[in-house]
GROMACS .gro file of C-alpha atoms in nm:
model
  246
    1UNK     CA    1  -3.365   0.446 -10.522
    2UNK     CA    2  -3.563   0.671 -10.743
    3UNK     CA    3  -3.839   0.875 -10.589
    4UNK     CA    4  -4.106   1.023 -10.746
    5UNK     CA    5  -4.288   1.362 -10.666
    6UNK     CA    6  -4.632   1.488 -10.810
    7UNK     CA    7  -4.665   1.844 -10.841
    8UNK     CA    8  -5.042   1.982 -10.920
    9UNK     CA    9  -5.132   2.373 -10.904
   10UNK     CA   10  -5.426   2.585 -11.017
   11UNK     CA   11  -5.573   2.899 -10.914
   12UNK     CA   12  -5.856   2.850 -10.674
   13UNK     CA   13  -6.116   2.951 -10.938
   14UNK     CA   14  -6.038   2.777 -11.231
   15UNK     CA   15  -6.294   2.497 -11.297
   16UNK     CA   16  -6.298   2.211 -11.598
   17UNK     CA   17  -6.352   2.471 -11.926
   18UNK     CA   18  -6.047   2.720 -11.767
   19UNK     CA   19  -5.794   2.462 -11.811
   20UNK     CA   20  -5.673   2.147 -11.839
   21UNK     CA   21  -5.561   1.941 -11.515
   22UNK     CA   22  -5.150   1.988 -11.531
   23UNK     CA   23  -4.883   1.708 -11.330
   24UNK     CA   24  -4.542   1.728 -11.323
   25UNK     CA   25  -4.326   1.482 -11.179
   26UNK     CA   26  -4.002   1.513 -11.052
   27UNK     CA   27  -3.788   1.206 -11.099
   28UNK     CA   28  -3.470   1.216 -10.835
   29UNK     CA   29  -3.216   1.021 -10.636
   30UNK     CA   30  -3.281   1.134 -10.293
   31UNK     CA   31  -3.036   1.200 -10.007
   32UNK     CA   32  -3.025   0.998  -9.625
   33UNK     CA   33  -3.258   1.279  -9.570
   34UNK     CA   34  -3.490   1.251  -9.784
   35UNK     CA   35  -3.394   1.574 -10.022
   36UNK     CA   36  -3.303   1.539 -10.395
   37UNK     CA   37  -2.954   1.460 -10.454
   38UNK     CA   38  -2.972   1.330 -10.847
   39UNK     CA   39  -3.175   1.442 -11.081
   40UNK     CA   40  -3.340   1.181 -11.311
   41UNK     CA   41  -3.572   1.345 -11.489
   42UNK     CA   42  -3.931   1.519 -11.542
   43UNK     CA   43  -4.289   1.392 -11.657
   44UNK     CA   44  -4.555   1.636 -11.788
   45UNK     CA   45  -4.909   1.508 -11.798
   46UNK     CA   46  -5.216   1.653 -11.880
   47UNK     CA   47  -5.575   1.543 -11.809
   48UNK     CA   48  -5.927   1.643 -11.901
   49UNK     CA   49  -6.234   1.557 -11.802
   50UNK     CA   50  -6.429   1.468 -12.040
   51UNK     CA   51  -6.791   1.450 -11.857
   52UNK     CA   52  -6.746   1.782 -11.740
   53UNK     CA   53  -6.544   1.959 -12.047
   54UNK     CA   54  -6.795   2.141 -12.275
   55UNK     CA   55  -6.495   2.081 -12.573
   56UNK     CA   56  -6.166   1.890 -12.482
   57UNK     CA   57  -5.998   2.016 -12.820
   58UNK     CA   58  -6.051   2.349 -12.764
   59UNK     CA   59  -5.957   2.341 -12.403
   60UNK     CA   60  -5.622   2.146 -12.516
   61UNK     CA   61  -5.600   2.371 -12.863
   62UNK     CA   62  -5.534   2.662 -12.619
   63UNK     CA   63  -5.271   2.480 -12.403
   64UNK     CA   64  -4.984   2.405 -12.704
   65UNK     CA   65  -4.984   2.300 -13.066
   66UNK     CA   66  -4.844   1.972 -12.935
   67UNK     CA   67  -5.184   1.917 -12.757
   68UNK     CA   68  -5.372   2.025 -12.992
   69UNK     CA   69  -5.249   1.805 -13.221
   70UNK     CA   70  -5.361   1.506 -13.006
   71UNK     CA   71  -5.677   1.691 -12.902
   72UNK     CA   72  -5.781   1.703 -13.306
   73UNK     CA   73  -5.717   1.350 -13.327
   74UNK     CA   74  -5.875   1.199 -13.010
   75UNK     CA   75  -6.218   1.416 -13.000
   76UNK     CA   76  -6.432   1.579 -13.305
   77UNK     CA   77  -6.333   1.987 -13.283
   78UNK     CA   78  -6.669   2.180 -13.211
   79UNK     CA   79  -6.843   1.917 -13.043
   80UNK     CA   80  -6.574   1.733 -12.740
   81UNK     CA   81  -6.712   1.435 -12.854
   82UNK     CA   82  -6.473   1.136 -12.887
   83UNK     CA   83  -6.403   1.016 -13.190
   84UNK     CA   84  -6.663   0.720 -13.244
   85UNK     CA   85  -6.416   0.507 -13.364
   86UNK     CA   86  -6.195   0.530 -13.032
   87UNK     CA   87  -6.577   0.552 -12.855
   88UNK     CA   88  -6.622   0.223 -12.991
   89UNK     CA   89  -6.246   0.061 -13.001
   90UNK     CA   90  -6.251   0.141 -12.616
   91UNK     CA   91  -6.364   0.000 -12.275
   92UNK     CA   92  -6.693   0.226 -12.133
   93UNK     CA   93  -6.510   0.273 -11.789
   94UNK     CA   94  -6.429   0.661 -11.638
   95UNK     CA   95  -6.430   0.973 -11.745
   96UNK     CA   96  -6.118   1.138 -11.725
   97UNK     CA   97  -5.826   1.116 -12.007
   98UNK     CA   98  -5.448   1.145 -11.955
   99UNK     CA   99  -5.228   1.275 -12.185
  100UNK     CA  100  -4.854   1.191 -12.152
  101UNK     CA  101  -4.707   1.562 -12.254
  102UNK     CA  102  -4.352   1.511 -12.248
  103UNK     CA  103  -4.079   1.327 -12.106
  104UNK     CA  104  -3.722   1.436 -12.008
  105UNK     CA  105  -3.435   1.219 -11.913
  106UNK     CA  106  -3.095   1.347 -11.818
  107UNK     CA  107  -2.827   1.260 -12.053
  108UNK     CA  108  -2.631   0.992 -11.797
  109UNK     CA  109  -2.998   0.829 -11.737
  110UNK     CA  110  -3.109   0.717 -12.063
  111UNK     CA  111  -3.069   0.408 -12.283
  112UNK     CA  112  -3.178   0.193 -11.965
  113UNK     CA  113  -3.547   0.165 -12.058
  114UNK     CA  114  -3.584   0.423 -11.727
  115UNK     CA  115  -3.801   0.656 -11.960
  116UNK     CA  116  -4.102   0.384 -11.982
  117UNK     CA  117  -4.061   0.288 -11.686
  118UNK     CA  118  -4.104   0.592 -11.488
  119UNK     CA  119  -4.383   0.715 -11.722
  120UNK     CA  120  -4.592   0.377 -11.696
  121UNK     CA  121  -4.578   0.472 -11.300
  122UNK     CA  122  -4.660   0.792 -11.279
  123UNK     CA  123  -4.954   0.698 -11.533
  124UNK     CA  124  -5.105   0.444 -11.288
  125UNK     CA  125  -5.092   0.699 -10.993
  126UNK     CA  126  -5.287   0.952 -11.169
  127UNK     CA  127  -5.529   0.684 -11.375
  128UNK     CA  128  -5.817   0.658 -11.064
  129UNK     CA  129  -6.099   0.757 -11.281
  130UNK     CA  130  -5.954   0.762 -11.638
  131UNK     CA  131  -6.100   0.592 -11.898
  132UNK     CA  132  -5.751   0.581 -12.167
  133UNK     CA  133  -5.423   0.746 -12.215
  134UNK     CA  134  -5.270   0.913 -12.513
  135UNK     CA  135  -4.907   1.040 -12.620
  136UNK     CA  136  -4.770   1.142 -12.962
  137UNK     CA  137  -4.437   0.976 -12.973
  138UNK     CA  138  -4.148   1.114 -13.165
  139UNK     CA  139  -3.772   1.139 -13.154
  140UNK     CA  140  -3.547   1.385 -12.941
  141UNK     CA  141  -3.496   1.733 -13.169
  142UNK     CA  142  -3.131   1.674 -13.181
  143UNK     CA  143  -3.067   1.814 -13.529
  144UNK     CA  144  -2.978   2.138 -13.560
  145UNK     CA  145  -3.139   2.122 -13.884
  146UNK     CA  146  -3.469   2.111 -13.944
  147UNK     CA  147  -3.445   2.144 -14.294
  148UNK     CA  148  -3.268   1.810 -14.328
  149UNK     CA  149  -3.568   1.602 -14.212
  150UNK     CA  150  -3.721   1.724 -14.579
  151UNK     CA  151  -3.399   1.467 -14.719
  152UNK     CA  152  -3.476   1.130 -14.808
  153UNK     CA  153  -3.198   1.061 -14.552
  154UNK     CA  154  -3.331   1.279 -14.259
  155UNK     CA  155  -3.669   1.128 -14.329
  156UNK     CA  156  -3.618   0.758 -14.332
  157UNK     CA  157  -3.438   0.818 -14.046
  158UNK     CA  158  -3.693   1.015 -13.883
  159UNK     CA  159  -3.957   0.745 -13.955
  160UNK     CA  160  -3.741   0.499 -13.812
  161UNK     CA  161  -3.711   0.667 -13.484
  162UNK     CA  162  -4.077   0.762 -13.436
  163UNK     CA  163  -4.133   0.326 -13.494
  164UNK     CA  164  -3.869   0.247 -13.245
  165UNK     CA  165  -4.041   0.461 -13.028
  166UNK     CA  166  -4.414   0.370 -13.083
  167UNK     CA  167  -4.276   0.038 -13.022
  168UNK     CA  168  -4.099   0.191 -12.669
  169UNK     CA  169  -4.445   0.289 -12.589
  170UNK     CA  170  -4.604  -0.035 -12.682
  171UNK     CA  171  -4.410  -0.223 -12.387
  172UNK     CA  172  -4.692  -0.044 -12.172
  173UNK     CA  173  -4.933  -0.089 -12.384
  174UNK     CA  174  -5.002   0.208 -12.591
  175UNK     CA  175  -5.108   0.095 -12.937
  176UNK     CA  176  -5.158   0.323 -13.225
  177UNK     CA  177  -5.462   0.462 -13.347
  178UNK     CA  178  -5.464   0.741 -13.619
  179UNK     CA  179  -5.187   1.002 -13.708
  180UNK     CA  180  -4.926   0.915 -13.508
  181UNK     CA  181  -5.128   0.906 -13.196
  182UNK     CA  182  -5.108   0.624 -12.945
  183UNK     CA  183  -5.354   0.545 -12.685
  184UNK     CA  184  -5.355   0.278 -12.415
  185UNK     CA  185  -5.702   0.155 -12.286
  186UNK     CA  186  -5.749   0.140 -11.903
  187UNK     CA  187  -5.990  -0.110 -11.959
  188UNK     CA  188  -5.771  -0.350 -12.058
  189UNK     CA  189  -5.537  -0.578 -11.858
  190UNK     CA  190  -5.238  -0.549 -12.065
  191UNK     CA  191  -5.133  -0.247 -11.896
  192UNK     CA  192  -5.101  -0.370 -11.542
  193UNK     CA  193  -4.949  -0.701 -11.687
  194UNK     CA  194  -4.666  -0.491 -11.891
  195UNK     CA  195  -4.607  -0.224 -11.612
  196UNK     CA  196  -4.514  -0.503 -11.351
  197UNK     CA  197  -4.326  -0.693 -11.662
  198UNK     CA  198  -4.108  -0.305 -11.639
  199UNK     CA  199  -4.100  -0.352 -11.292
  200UNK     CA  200  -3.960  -0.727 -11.287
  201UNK     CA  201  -3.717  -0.623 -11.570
  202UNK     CA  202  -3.578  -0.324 -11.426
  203UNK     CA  203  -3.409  -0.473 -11.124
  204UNK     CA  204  -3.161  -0.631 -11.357
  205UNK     CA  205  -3.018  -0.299 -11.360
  206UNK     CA  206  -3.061  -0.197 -10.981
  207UNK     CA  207  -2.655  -0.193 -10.949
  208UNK     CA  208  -2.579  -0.014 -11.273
  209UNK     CA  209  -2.786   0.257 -11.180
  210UNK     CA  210  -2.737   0.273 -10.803
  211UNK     CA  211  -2.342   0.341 -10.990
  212UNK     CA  212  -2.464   0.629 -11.157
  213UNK     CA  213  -2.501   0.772 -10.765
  214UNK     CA  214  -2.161   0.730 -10.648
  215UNK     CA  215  -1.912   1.011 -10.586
  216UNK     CA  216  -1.850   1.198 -10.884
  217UNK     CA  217  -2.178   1.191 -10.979
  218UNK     CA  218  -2.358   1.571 -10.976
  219UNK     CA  219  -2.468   1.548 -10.616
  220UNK     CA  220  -2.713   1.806 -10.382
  221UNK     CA  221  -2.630   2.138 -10.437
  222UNK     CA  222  -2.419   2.130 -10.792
  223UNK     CA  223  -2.600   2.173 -11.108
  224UNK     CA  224  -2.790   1.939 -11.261
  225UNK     CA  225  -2.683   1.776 -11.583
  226UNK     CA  226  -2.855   1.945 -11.926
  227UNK     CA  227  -3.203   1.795 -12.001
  228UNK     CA  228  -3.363   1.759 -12.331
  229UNK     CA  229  -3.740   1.822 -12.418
  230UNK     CA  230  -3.908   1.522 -12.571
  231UNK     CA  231  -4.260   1.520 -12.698
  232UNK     CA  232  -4.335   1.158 -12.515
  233UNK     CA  233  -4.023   1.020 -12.635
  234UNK     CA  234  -3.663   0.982 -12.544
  235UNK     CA  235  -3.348   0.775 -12.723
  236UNK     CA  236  -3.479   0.442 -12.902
  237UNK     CA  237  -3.384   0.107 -12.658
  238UNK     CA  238  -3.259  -0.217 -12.822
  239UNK     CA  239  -3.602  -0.368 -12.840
  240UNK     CA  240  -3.667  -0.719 -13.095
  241UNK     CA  241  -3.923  -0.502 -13.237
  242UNK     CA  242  -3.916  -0.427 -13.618
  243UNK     CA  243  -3.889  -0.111 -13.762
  244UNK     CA  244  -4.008   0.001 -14.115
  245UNK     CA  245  -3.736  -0.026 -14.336
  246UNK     CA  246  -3.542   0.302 -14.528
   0.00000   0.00000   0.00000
């Protein structure tokens, strides 16, 4: 079965304006004794505190644009404060805000809805505290290029993929609030309900990917297959969700 691993560092000094709180999570198929033996993929997520931030967008300006991005549209630059409307829009319960970074799926593992599923875990392990999460979710940079995303072509099809993949993100319930930012109230009890719906679901596919293990398979000690960075997203699943037409 798939195994998760949380992996948290940060020099002894550092305190809540230095820098944001950093996860990663190691996805992997692990070996009879207990070492990785297929690698599934890798969860970044950030969190911030903000009770004890003096100003979340700054703090997450400095990190990456990507961040900062999400920072501009969650809190109002200058002050930390939250946005009022999301103030008001959300549950008064914690603190403590978790931003879902990026997620990366290796090539042979994706298309099975693992992406969501693994996220929406590692999510509820690191939620004690947390008053929402956020992501920003867009498609996999597979063009080599960028200037055909100014087409009509590469744009419809752009905005196609970033609504098949807000409504990826919706099956844990993230909804969308402003600018192409989604955030998913803790308060609520949709996203217990739709994590253990993920759950249920997934163990229709228990034997098609205990298959992707056999021999044959990149195993301990060969190199792991190629993995693609994702800003919260990976390849659209077959979802009856509609998308905005071209």
């Amino acid at each position: 079965s798939i195994s998760l691993t949380y992996h948290h560092e940060h020099p002894w000094w550092y305190g809540p304006d230095d820098a944001p709180e950093r996860w990663h999570v190691s996805a992997d198929i692990l070996d009879d004794s207990g070492h990785p033996e297929t690698h599934v993929g890798d969860i970044q997520i950030v969190i911030v505190d903000i009770d004890e931030t003096g100003d979340p967008f700054d703090l997450l300006d400095g990190e990456s644009g990507d961040l900062g991005q999400i920072a501009g549209v969650l809190f109002r630059p200058g002050s930390g404060e939250l946005d009022p409307d999301l103030d008001e829009q959300l549950e008064v319960f914690g603190g403590r805000v978790l931003i879902l970074d990026t997620v990366r799926l290796a090539r042979e593992w994706r298309g099975l809805g693992l992406g969501v599923l693994l996220a929406g875990t590692a999510i509820k392990k690191l939620s004690a505290d947390a008053r929402f999460a956020a992501c920003y979710p867009a498609p996999l940079d597979d063009n080599p290029d960028p200037a055909q995303d100014e087409t009509p072509d590469g744009s419809a099809a752009r905005r196609k993929a970033v609504a098949a993949l807000g409504c990826t993100w919706a099956r844990l319930g993230f909804e969308h609030f402003r600018d192409g930012v989604h955030v998913l109230d803790f308060g609520a009890v949709t996203f217990e309900e739709k994590l253990g719906d993920l759950h249920e679901t997934s163990q229709r596919f228990r034997p098609l990917r205990l298959s992707r293990t056999k021999p044959g398979r990149p195993g301990r000690g060969a190199a792991r297959q190629p993995l693609q960075r994702v800003r919260t997203g990976m390849r659209p699943i077959p979802e009856p969700c509609r998308t905005p037409p071209s």
